[in-house]
PDB file of C-alpha atoms and ligand atoms in Angstrom:
ATOM      1  CA  MET A   1     118.318  69.836  10.937  1.00 46.00           C
ATOM      2  CA  SER A   2     119.109  72.886   8.685  1.00 52.00           C
ATOM      3  CA  THR A   3     118.104  76.413   9.728  1.00 67.00           C
ATOM      4  CA  PHE A   4     118.150  77.232   5.575  1.00 73.00           C
ATOM      5  CA  PRO A   5     115.154  76.287   3.380  1.00 68.00           C
ATOM      6  CA  THR A   6     116.699  73.176   0.791  1.00 67.00           C
ATOM      7  CA  PRO A   7     117.363  74.966  -2.819  1.00 70.00           C
ATOM      8  CA  THR A   8     114.132  73.488  -4.519  1.00 72.00           C
ATOM      9  CA  PRO A   9     112.781  74.095  -8.230  1.00 74.00           C
ATOM     10  CA  VAL A  10     110.367  76.983  -8.544  1.00 78.00           C
ATOM     11  CA  GLY A  11     108.265  76.370 -11.455  1.00 79.00           C
ATOM     12  CA  ASP A  12     111.050  74.824 -14.206  1.00 78.00           C
ATOM     13  CA  ARG A  13     113.892  76.873 -12.640  1.00 86.00           C
ATOM     14  CA  LEU A  14     116.224  74.404 -11.062  1.00 90.00           C
ATOM     15  CA  PRO A  15     118.704  75.691  -8.689  1.00 94.00           C
ATOM     16  CA  VAL A  16     121.931  77.327 -10.025  1.00 97.00           C
ATOM     17  CA  SER A  17     125.053  75.030  -9.222  1.00 97.00           C
ATOM     18  CA  LEU A  18     128.590  75.988 -10.190  1.00 98.00           C
ATOM     19  CA  PRO A  19     128.718  73.136 -12.751  1.00 97.00           C
ATOM     20  CA  ALA A  20     125.245  74.920 -14.238  1.00 97.00           C
ATOM     21  CA  LEU A  21     126.688  78.531 -13.795  1.00 98.00           C
ATOM     22  CA  ALA A  22     130.198  76.890 -15.982  1.00 98.00           C
ATOM     23  CA  GLU A  23     127.116  76.157 -18.844  1.00 97.00           C
ATOM     24  CA  LEU A  24     125.739  79.558 -18.951  1.00 98.00           C
ATOM     25  CA  LYS A  25     129.107  80.606 -20.202  1.00 98.00           C
ATOM     26  CA  ARG A  26     129.973  77.960 -22.221  1.00 98.00           C
ATOM     27  CA  LEU A  27     126.837  78.341 -24.316  1.00 98.00           C
ATOM     28  CA  GLY A  28     127.122  81.839 -24.352  1.00 98.00           C
ATOM     29  CA  THR A  29     124.137  82.833 -22.538  1.00 98.00           C
ATOM     30  CA  PRO A  30     124.691  85.907 -20.383  1.00 98.00           C
ATOM     31  CA  ILE A  31     124.624  85.795 -16.584  1.00 98.00           C
ATOM     32  CA  VAL A  32     122.563  87.642 -14.813  1.00 98.00           C
ATOM     33  CA  MET A  33     123.506  88.884 -10.850  1.00 98.00           C
ATOM     34  CA  VAL A  34     122.144  91.067  -8.660  1.00 98.00           C
ATOM     35  CA  THR A  35     122.379  91.964  -5.057  1.00 98.00           C
ATOM     36  CA  ALA A  36     120.073  91.829  -2.047  1.00 98.00           C
ATOM     37  CA  TYR A  37     120.428  92.175   1.650  1.00 98.00           C
ATOM     38  CA  ASP A  38     116.967  91.064   3.253  1.00 98.00           C
ATOM     39  CA  PHE A  39     114.659  89.252   2.662  1.00 98.00           C
ATOM     40  CA  PRO A  40     112.165  91.183  -0.107  1.00 98.00           C
ATOM     41  CA  SER A  41     114.400  92.055  -2.025  1.00 98.00           C
ATOM     42  CA  ALA A  42     115.954  88.379  -2.072  1.00 98.00           C
ATOM     43  CA  GLN A  43     112.308  87.522  -3.334  1.00 98.00           C
ATOM     44  CA  ALA A  44     112.232  89.566  -5.658  1.00 98.00           C
ATOM     45  CA  ALA A  45     115.684  88.033  -7.265  1.00 98.00           C
ATOM     46  CA  GLU A  46     113.647  85.111  -7.474  1.00 97.00           C
ATOM     47  CA  ALA A  47     110.709  85.624  -8.930  1.00 97.00           C
ATOM     48  CA  ALA A  48     112.425  87.825 -11.825  1.00 97.00           C
ATOM     49  CA  GLY A  49     114.381  84.250 -12.000  1.00 97.00           C
ATOM     50  CA  VAL A  50     118.097  85.892 -11.716  1.00 98.00           C
ATOM     51  CA  ASP A  51     120.709  83.293 -11.731  1.00 98.00           C
ATOM     52  CA  LEU A  52     123.130  84.741  -8.731  1.00 98.00           C
ATOM     53  CA  VAL A  53     122.406  87.197  -6.027  1.00 98.00           C
ATOM     54  CA  LEU A  54     125.149  88.749  -3.829  1.00 98.00           C
ATOM     55  CA  VAL A  55     124.665  90.051  -0.433  1.00 98.00           C
ATOM     56  CA  GLY A  56     127.087  92.875  -1.845  1.00 98.00           C
ATOM     57  CA  ASP A  57     129.252  94.570   1.192  1.00 97.00           C
ATOM     58  CA  SER A  58     127.477  97.638  -0.792  1.00 96.00           C
ATOM     59  CA  GLY A  59     124.755  96.852   2.097  1.00 98.00           C
ATOM     60  CA  ALA A  60     126.756  99.061   4.534  1.00 97.00           C
ATOM     61  CA  MET A  61     125.631 102.166   2.175  1.00 96.00           C
ATOM     62  CA  THR A  62     122.254 101.160   0.509  1.00 96.00           C
ATOM     63  CA  VAL A  63     120.712  99.645   3.624  1.00 97.00           C
ATOM     64  CA  LEU A  64     123.149 100.461   6.693  1.00 98.00           C
ATOM     65  CA  GLY A  65     123.968 103.767   5.689  1.00 96.00           C
ATOM     66  CA  TYR A  66     127.500 103.921   6.482  1.00 96.00           C
ATOM     67  CA  PRO A  67     129.679 106.362   4.418  1.00 94.00           C
ATOM     68  CA  SER A  68     131.419 103.982   2.592  1.00 94.00           C
ATOM     69  CA  THR A  69     131.657  99.702   3.146  1.00 95.00           C
ATOM     70  CA  VAL A  70     134.705 100.124   5.066  1.00 95.00           C
ATOM     71  CA  PRO A  71     132.769 100.227   8.737  1.00 97.00           C
ATOM     72  CA  VAL A  72     130.667  97.545   8.048  1.00 98.00           C
ATOM     73  CA  SER A  73     131.352  93.613  10.441  1.00 98.00           C
ATOM     74  CA  VAL A  74     130.581  90.790   9.610  1.00 98.00           C
ATOM     75  CA  ASP A  75     128.027  90.171  11.674  1.00 98.00           C
ATOM     76  CA  GLU A  76     126.541  92.721  10.015  1.00 98.00           C
ATOM     77  CA  MET A  77     126.801  91.265   7.070  1.00 98.00           C
ATOM     78  CA  LEU A  78     125.822  87.783   8.188  1.00 98.00           C
ATOM     79  CA  MET A  79     122.358  89.208   9.717  1.00 98.00           C
ATOM     80  CA  LEU A  80     121.528  90.954   5.866  1.00 98.00           C
ATOM     81  CA  ALA A  81     123.075  87.093   4.291  1.00 98.00           C
ATOM     82  CA  ALA A  82     120.887  84.857   6.491  1.00 98.00           C
ATOM     83  CA  ALA A  83     117.989  87.397   5.908  1.00 98.00           C
ATOM     84  CA  ALA A  84     118.473  87.078   1.643  1.00 98.00           C
ATOM     85  CA  ARG A  85     118.770  83.351   1.520  1.00 98.00           C
ATOM     86  CA  ARG A  86     115.486  82.576   3.553  1.00 98.00           C
ATOM     87  CA  GLY A  87     114.055  84.741   0.291  1.00 98.00           C
ATOM     88  CA  LEU A  88     115.882  82.286  -2.312  1.00 98.00           C
ATOM     89  CA  ARG A  89     115.332  78.616  -3.474  1.00 96.00           C
ATOM     90  CA  THR A  90     117.571  78.980  -6.847  1.00 97.00           C
ATOM     91  CA  PRO A  91     119.976  81.515  -7.130  1.00 98.00           C
ATOM     92  CA  LEU A  92     123.431  81.001  -6.226  1.00 98.00           C
ATOM     93  CA  LEU A  93     123.419  82.537  -3.020  1.00 98.00           C
ATOM     94  CA  ILE A  94     127.099  84.444  -2.682  1.00 98.00           C
ATOM     95  CA  GLY A  95     128.135  86.193   0.510  1.00 98.00           C
ATOM     96  CA  ASP A  96     130.501  89.405   0.436  1.00 98.00           C
ATOM     97  CA  LEU A  97     134.119  89.141   2.661  1.00 98.00           C
ATOM     98  CA  PRO A  98     134.232  92.537   4.297  1.00 98.00           C
ATOM     99  CA  PHE A  99     137.121  94.587   5.306  1.00 97.00           C
ATOM    100  CA  GLY A 100     139.544  93.551   7.728  1.00 97.00           C
ATOM    101  CA  SER A 101     137.668  89.826   7.540  1.00 98.00           C
ATOM    102  CA  TYR A 102     140.407  88.296   5.195  1.00 98.00           C
ATOM    103  CA  GLU A 103     143.130  90.038   4.122  1.00 97.00           C
ATOM    104  CA  SER A 104     145.313  89.551   7.246  1.00 97.00           C
ATOM    105  CA  SER A 105     145.464  85.373   7.265  1.00 98.00           C
ATOM    106  CA  ASP A 106     144.877  82.393   5.557  1.00 98.00           C
ATOM    107  CA  GLU A 107     143.038  81.382   8.481  1.00 98.00           C
ATOM    108  CA  LEU A 108     141.118  84.586   9.363  1.00 98.00           C
ATOM    109  CA  ALA A 109     139.976  84.322   5.683  1.00 98.00           C
ATOM    110  CA  VAL A 110     139.039  80.381   5.697  1.00 98.00           C
ATOM    111  CA  ALA A 111     136.867  81.398   9.330  1.00 98.00           C
ATOM    112  CA  THR A 112     135.083  83.861   8.247  1.00 98.00           C
ATOM    113  CA  ALA A 113     134.391  82.265   5.160  1.00 98.00           C
ATOM    114  CA  GLN A 114     133.039  78.866   7.210  1.00 98.00           C
ATOM    115  CA  ARG A 115     131.464  81.599   9.136  1.00 98.00           C
ATOM    116  CA  PHE A 116     129.216  82.542   5.775  1.00 98.00           C
ATOM    117  CA  ILE A 117     128.119  79.155   5.213  1.00 98.00           C
ATOM    118  CA  LYS A 118     126.881  77.810   8.043  1.00 98.00           C
ATOM    119  CA  GLU A 119     125.290  81.172   9.135  1.00 98.00           C
ATOM    120  CA  ALA A 120     123.842  82.431   6.577  1.00 98.00           C
ATOM    121  CA  GLY A 121     123.746  79.916   4.297  1.00 98.00           C
ATOM    122  CA  CYS A 122     125.527  81.070   1.711  1.00 98.00           C
ATOM    123  CA  ASP A 123     126.897  79.263  -1.532  1.00 98.00           C
ATOM    124  CA  ALA A 124     130.043  80.883  -1.964  1.00 98.00           C
ATOM    125  CA  VAL A 125     132.033  84.161  -1.026  1.00 98.00           C
ATOM    126  CA  LYS A 126     133.717  86.828  -2.897  1.00 98.00           C
ATOM    127  CA  LEU A 127     137.109  88.789  -1.883  1.00 98.00           C
ATOM    128  CA  GLU A 128     138.212  92.114  -3.295  1.00 97.00           C
ATOM    129  CA  GLY A 129     141.087  92.488  -5.091  1.00 95.00           C
ATOM    130  CA  GLY A 130     144.537  90.506  -6.279  1.00 95.00           C
ATOM    131  CA  GLY A 131     147.893  90.229  -4.075  1.00 95.00           C
ATOM    132  CA  ALA A 132     147.408  88.428  -0.845  1.00 96.00           C
ATOM    133  CA  SER A 133     143.788  88.422  -1.694  1.00 97.00           C
ATOM    134  CA  VAL A 134     144.707  85.105  -4.724  1.00 98.00           C
ATOM    135  CA  ASP A 135     145.875  82.975  -1.251  1.00 98.00           C
ATOM    136  CA  ARG A 136     143.649  84.118   0.744  1.00 98.00           C
ATOM    137  CA  ALA A 137     141.056  82.834  -2.352  1.00 98.00           C
ATOM    138  CA  ARG A 138     143.229  79.739  -2.710  1.00 98.00           C
ATOM    139  CA  ALA A 139     142.765  79.157   1.234  1.00 98.00           C
ATOM    140  CA  ILE A 140     139.068  79.604   1.418  1.00 98.00           C
ATOM    141  CA  VAL A 141     138.614  77.264  -1.810  1.00 98.00           C
ATOM    142  CA  ALA A 142     141.138  74.400  -0.694  1.00 98.00           C
ATOM    143  CA  ALA A 143     138.870  74.504   2.292  1.00 98.00           C
ATOM    144  CA  GLY A 144     135.994  73.661   0.440  1.00 98.00           C
ATOM    145  CA  ILE A 145     134.300  77.006  -0.087  1.00 98.00           C
ATOM    146  CA  PRO A 146     134.013  78.540  -3.500  1.00 98.00           C
ATOM    147  CA  VAL A 147     134.980  81.854  -4.532  1.00 98.00           C
ATOM    148  CA  MET A 148     134.126  84.907  -6.422  1.00 98.00           C
ATOM    149  CA  GLY A 149     137.025  87.119  -6.928  1.00 98.00           C
ATOM    150  CA  HIS A 150     136.764  90.680  -8.019  1.00 98.00           C
ATOM    151  CA  VAL A 151     139.047  93.387  -9.932  1.00 97.00           C
ATOM    152  CA  GLY A 152     139.074  97.172 -11.202  1.00 96.00           C
ATOM    153  CA  LEU A 153     137.508  98.665  -8.945  1.00 95.00           C
ATOM    154  CA  THR A 154     137.661  97.452  -5.593  1.00 94.00           C
ATOM    155  CA  PRO A 155     135.493  99.398  -3.034  1.00 90.00           C
ATOM    156  CA  GLN A 156     137.172  97.995   0.399  1.00 93.00           C
ATOM    157  CA  THR A 157     141.051  99.179  -0.934  1.00 89.00           C
ATOM    158  CA  ALA A 158     138.466 102.429  -3.563  1.00 86.00           C
ATOM    159  CA  THR A 159     141.071 105.319  -1.128  1.00 86.00           C
ATOM    160  CA  ALA A 160     144.507 103.242  -2.262  1.00 84.00           C
ATOM    161  CA  LEU A 161     143.100 103.320  -6.097  1.00 88.00           C
ATOM    162  CA  GLY A 162     142.502 107.051  -5.742  1.00 83.00           C
ATOM    163  CA  GLY A 163     138.852 107.303  -5.210  1.00 84.00           C
ATOM    164  CA  TYR A 164     135.913 105.599  -6.685  1.00 87.00           C
ATOM    165  CA  LYS A 165     136.871 106.197 -10.340  1.00 89.00           C
ATOM    166  CA  ALA A 166     137.413 103.517 -13.156  1.00 93.00           C
ATOM    167  CA  GLN A 167     140.381 101.333 -13.339  1.00 92.00           C
ATOM    168  CA  GLY A 168     143.048  99.989 -15.756  1.00 94.00           C
ATOM    169  CA  ARG A 169     142.696 103.280 -18.036  1.00 95.00           C
ATOM    170  CA  THR A 170     146.873 102.936 -18.736  1.00 96.00           C
ATOM    171  CA  ALA A 171     148.099 100.087 -20.662  1.00 98.00           C
ATOM    172  CA  GLN A 172     150.133  98.904 -17.104  1.00 97.00           C
ATOM    173  CA  ARG A 173     147.532  98.954 -14.774  1.00 96.00           C
ATOM    174  CA  ALA A 174     145.174  97.296 -17.262  1.00 97.00           C
ATOM    175  CA  LEU A 175     147.963  94.645 -17.110  1.00 98.00           C
ATOM    176  CA  GLN A 176     147.710  94.465 -13.527  1.00 97.00           C
ATOM    177  CA  VAL A 177     143.790  94.072 -13.460  1.00 97.00           C
ATOM    178  CA  ALA A 178     144.346  91.471 -16.147  1.00 98.00           C
ATOM    179  CA  ARG A 179     147.438  89.423 -13.786  1.00 98.00           C
ATOM    180  CA  ASP A 180     145.223  89.429 -11.052  1.00 98.00           C
ATOM    181  CA  ALA A 181     142.136  87.759 -12.516  1.00 98.00           C
ATOM    182  CA  PHE A 182     144.340  85.321 -13.951  1.00 98.00           C
ATOM    183  CA  ALA A 183     145.909  84.553 -10.462  1.00 98.00           C
ATOM    184  CA  LEU A 184     142.348  84.635  -9.279  1.00 98.00           C
ATOM    185  CA  GLN A 185     141.498  81.932 -11.659  1.00 98.00           C
ATOM    186  CA  GLU A 186     144.716  79.712 -11.125  1.00 98.00           C
ATOM    187  CA  ALA A 187     143.438  80.131  -7.508  1.00 98.00           C
ATOM    188  CA  GLY A 188     140.578  77.966  -7.997  1.00 98.00           C
ATOM    189  CA  CYS A 189     137.704  81.007  -7.796  1.00 98.00           C
ATOM    190  CA  PHE A 190     134.841  79.751  -9.509  1.00 98.00           C
ATOM    191  CA  ALA A 191     134.182  83.281 -11.288  1.00 98.00           C
ATOM    192  CA  ILE A 192     135.598  86.855 -10.462  1.00 98.00           C
ATOM    193  CA  VAL A 193     134.063  90.224 -11.238  1.00 98.00           C
ATOM    194  CA  PHE A 194     135.275  92.868 -13.319  1.00 98.00           C
ATOM    195  CA  GLU A 195     134.450  96.152 -11.754  1.00 97.00           C
ATOM    196  CA  ALA A 196     134.656  99.781 -13.382  1.00 96.00           C
ATOM    197  CA  ILE A 197     137.373  99.005 -16.727  1.00 97.00           C
ATOM    198  CA  PRO A 198     137.466 100.115 -19.981  1.00 97.00           C
ATOM    199  CA  ALA A 199     135.214  98.289 -22.079  1.00 98.00           C
ATOM    200  CA  PRO A 200     137.850  97.055 -24.891  1.00 98.00           C
ATOM    201  CA  VAL A 201     140.066  96.410 -21.815  1.00 98.00           C
ATOM    202  CA  ALA A 202     137.596  93.677 -20.193  1.00 98.00           C
ATOM    203  CA  ALA A 203     137.268  92.592 -24.103  1.00 98.00           C
ATOM    204  CA  GLU A 204     141.001  91.944 -24.284  1.00 98.00           C
ATOM    205  CA  ILE A 205     141.085  90.127 -21.257  1.00 98.00           C
ATOM    206  CA  MET A 206     138.128  88.129 -21.595  1.00 98.00           C
ATOM    207  CA  PRO A 207     139.604  85.070 -24.227  1.00 98.00           C
ATOM    208  CA  ARG A 208     141.950  84.326 -21.460  1.00 98.00           C
ATOM    209  CA  MET A 209     139.414  83.820 -18.708  1.00 98.00           C
ATOM    210  CA  GLU A 210     138.204  80.186 -18.624  1.00 98.00           C
ATOM    211  CA  ILE A 211     135.870  81.042 -15.703  1.00 98.00           C
ATOM    212  CA  PRO A 212     132.580  83.112 -15.633  1.00 98.00           C
ATOM    213  CA  VAL A 213     133.515  87.004 -15.687  1.00 98.00           C
ATOM    214  CA  ILE A 214     130.258  88.963 -14.508  1.00 98.00           C
ATOM    215  CA  GLY A 215     130.832  92.479 -15.128  1.00 98.00           C
ATOM    216  CA  ILE A 216     130.072  96.058 -13.471  1.00 98.00           C
ATOM    217  CA  GLY A 217     130.618  98.959 -15.502  1.00 97.00           C
ATOM    218  CA  ALA A 218     132.986  96.877 -18.125  1.00 98.00           C
ATOM    219  CA  GLY A 219     131.115  96.649 -21.149  1.00 98.00           C
ATOM    220  CA  PRO A 220     129.364  93.986 -22.928  1.00 98.00           C
ATOM    221  CA  ALA A 221     132.369  91.477 -23.237  1.00 98.00           C
ATOM    222  CA  THR A 222     131.735  90.015 -20.086  1.00 98.00           C
ATOM    223  CA  ASP A 223     129.708  86.734 -19.863  1.00 98.00           C
ATOM    224  CA  GLY A 224     127.089  88.648 -16.987  1.00 98.00           C
ATOM    225  CA  GLN A 225     125.948  91.681 -15.409  1.00 98.00           C
ATOM    226  CA  VAL A 226     125.923  92.264 -11.701  1.00 98.00           C
ATOM    227  CA  LEU A 227     123.901  95.750 -10.673  1.00 98.00           C
ATOM    228  CA  VAL A 228     122.984  96.836  -7.320  1.00 97.00           C
ATOM    229  CA  PHE A 229     119.612  96.498  -6.470  1.00 98.00           C
ATOM    230  CA  HIS A 230     119.330  99.770  -4.838  1.00 97.00           C
ATOM    231  CA  ASP A 231     121.021 101.597  -8.333  1.00 97.00           C
ATOM    232  CA  LEU A 232     118.425  99.657 -10.486  1.00 97.00           C
ATOM    233  CA  LEU A 233     115.653 100.657  -8.560  1.00 97.00           C
ATOM    234  CA  GLY A 234     116.463 103.673  -7.791  1.00 96.00           C
ATOM    235  CA  ILE A 235     116.156 103.773  -4.303  1.00 96.00           C
ATOM    236  CA  ARG A 236     118.944 105.647  -3.480  1.00 89.00           C
ATOM    237  CA  ALA A 237     118.983 109.348  -3.976  1.00 84.00           C
ATOM    238  CA  GLY A 238     121.805 111.415  -6.225  1.00 79.00           C
ATOM    239  CA  VAL A 239     123.378 110.317  -9.328  1.00 73.00           C
ATOM    240  CA  GLY A 240     124.968 106.704  -9.250  1.00 82.00           C
ATOM    241  CA  ALA A 241     128.082 105.811 -11.000  1.00 91.00           C
ATOM    242  CA  ARG A 242     128.274 105.719 -15.130  1.00 92.00           C
ATOM    243  CA  PHE A 243     127.484 102.719 -15.495  1.00 93.00           C
ATOM    244  CA  VAL A 244     124.340 102.764 -13.730  1.00 95.00           C
ATOM    245  CA  LYS A 245     121.028 102.078 -15.602  1.00 95.00           C
ATOM    246  CA  ARG A 246     117.635 102.310 -13.540  1.00 95.00           C
ATOM    247  CA  TYR A 247     114.585 100.310 -14.252  1.00 96.00           C
ATOM    248  CA  ALA A 248     112.853 102.223 -11.477  1.00 96.00           C
ATOM    249  CA  ASP A 249     112.074 105.226  -9.656  1.00 95.00           C
ATOM    250  CA  LEU A 250     110.912 103.533  -6.388  1.00 97.00           C
ATOM    251  CA  LEU A 251     112.615 106.345  -3.900  1.00 96.00           C
ATOM    252  CA  ASP A 252     110.198 108.549  -5.283  1.00 96.00           C
ATOM    253  CA  GLU A 253     107.291 106.138  -5.689  1.00 97.00           C
ATOM    254  CA  MET A 254     108.081 105.475  -1.572  1.00 97.00           C
ATOM    255  CA  VAL A 255     108.627 108.976  -0.172  1.00 97.00           C
ATOM    256  CA  ASP A 256     105.511 109.328  -2.138  1.00 98.00           C
ATOM    257  CA  GLY A 257     103.669 106.502   0.009  1.00 98.00           C
ATOM    258  CA  VAL A 258     104.325 107.691   3.330  1.00 98.00           C
ATOM    259  CA  ARG A 259     104.154 111.577   2.197  1.00 98.00           C
ATOM    260  CA  ARG A 260     100.344 110.813   1.614  1.00 98.00           C
ATOM    261  CA  TYR A 261      99.626 108.111   4.786  1.00 98.00           C
ATOM    262  CA  ALA A 262     100.714 111.230   6.766  1.00 98.00           C
ATOM    263  CA  ASP A 263      98.493 113.734   5.027  1.00 98.00           C
ATOM    264  CA  GLU A 264      95.569 111.606   5.673  1.00 98.00           C
ATOM    265  CA  VAL A 265      96.661 110.529   9.050  1.00 98.00           C
ATOM    266  CA  ARG A 266      96.594 114.553   9.941  1.00 98.00           C
ATOM    267  CA  GLY A 267      93.443 115.230   7.573  1.00 98.00           C
ATOM    268  CA  GLY A 268      91.821 112.639   9.734  1.00 97.00           C
ATOM    269  CA  GLN A 269      90.533 110.382   6.196  1.00 97.00           C
ATOM    270  CA  TYR A 270      92.984 107.380   7.708  1.00 97.00           C
ATOM    271  CA  PRO A 271      91.543 105.345   9.167  1.00 96.00           C
ATOM    272  CA  SER A 272      88.176 105.169   7.654  1.00 96.00           C
ATOM    273  CA  SER A 273      85.904 102.532   8.420  1.00 94.00           C
ATOM    274  CA  ASP A 274      87.323  99.944   5.584  1.00 95.00           C
ATOM    275  CA  HIS A 275      89.996 100.145   7.769  1.00 96.00           C
ATOM    276  CA  THR A 276      88.320  99.685  11.286  1.00 96.00           C
ATOM    277  CA  TYR A 277      86.993  96.585  13.802  1.00 96.00           C
ATOM    278  CA  SER A 278      83.924  96.185  14.900  1.00 96.00           C
ATOM    279  CA  ILE A 279      82.191  94.767  18.069  1.00 97.00           C
ATOM    280  CA  ASP A 280      78.550  93.392  18.703  1.00 98.00           C
ATOM    281  CA  PRO A 281      76.330  96.114  19.938  1.00 98.00           C
ATOM    282  CA  ALA A 282      75.676  94.444  22.566  1.00 98.00           C
ATOM    283  CA  GLU A 283      79.196  93.723  23.708  1.00 98.00           C
ATOM    284  CA  LEU A 284      80.256  97.363  23.257  1.00 98.00           C
ATOM    285  CA  GLY A 285      77.113  97.748  25.936  1.00 98.00           C
ATOM    286  CA  GLU A 286      78.200  95.346  28.316  1.00 98.00           C
ATOM    287  CA  LEU A 287      81.740  97.204  27.753  1.00 98.00           C
ATOM    288  CA  LYS A 288      80.555 100.734  28.940  1.00 97.00           C
ATOM    289  CA  ALA A 289      78.790  99.500  31.910  1.00 97.00           C
ATOM    290  CA  GLN A 290      82.100  97.685  33.057  1.00 97.00           C
ATOM    291  CA  LEU A 291      83.753 100.819  32.613  1.00 97.00           C
ATOM    292  CA  GLY A 292      81.021 103.220  34.304  1.00 90.00           C
TER     293      GLY A 292
HETATM  294  O1  KIV B 301     129.491  95.005  -2.603  1.00 91.57           O
HETATM  295  C1  KIV B 301     128.798  94.795  -3.710  1.00 91.57           C
HETATM  296  O2  KIV B 301     127.385  95.285  -4.340  1.00 91.57           O
HETATM  297  C2  KIV B 301     130.019  94.348  -4.748  1.00 91.57           C
HETATM  298  C3  KIV B 301     128.945  94.901  -6.786  1.00 91.57           C
HETATM  299  C4  KIV B 301     129.272  96.029  -6.897  1.00 91.57           C
HETATM  300  C5  KIV B 301     129.580  93.513  -6.982  1.00 91.57           C
HETATM  301  O3  KIV B 301     130.596  94.182  -4.589  1.00 91.57           O
END
């Protein structure tokens, strides 16, 4: 018996399938993707009616506190993905293959991808980059697992790219981004992320993309958009990348809530009688007698 919830309709929303995703592209309906890393963030994505949920390796930084995405392990990612799975019914769930878990061989890539499907209940996996990643994507697709590609700024190899900065800002570099995207499409990816590339570059590539393209810092020409949950809700401190738009400031609200709780505990206002349990006076008398 499966340990994962069966995708079930929620209201009039059906579980998002790969053909349904392709249909959104065909119709020109913008595709909404967000990251999630646990049960409540997945429940929020479900309730908001997004199409795709990515358990991104950005979780290494947003929820595990690592300085970059590089250190996160497959086991850590699987725990995050399984928790997100339990909060979802309709969006397609994509697990991000972490750095070092797929690059060196097709066998490793397929074995890691299979773990995301079997152990965490993901519907698909994502990997970063062109080059050897194209072969890895082809191998995973051949093993029956849907793959999402990711080009432009690829945080797992940000050091080699010169840091966390926009990519494809010269004709030659933009051509490389385009070639990687075409190769991943040809390898059988069902969709692809364009991260941090100039909007006009994305717009030039889009007419040659037959699969859905989800942008993050790639302008409005892509088929959809993705943002990191903690960025869009303001759950992390500091100024995010240029492309981040904040729709809430939850970190401030969280700090405020914990601070008011601390103040009330220290001031003796919490707990009040509203938050305590009572006992029958006779039972209390008996207890006192027993305790001497
Ligand atoms: O890890 C992540 O959150 C991602 C998205 C930014 C696409 O790869």
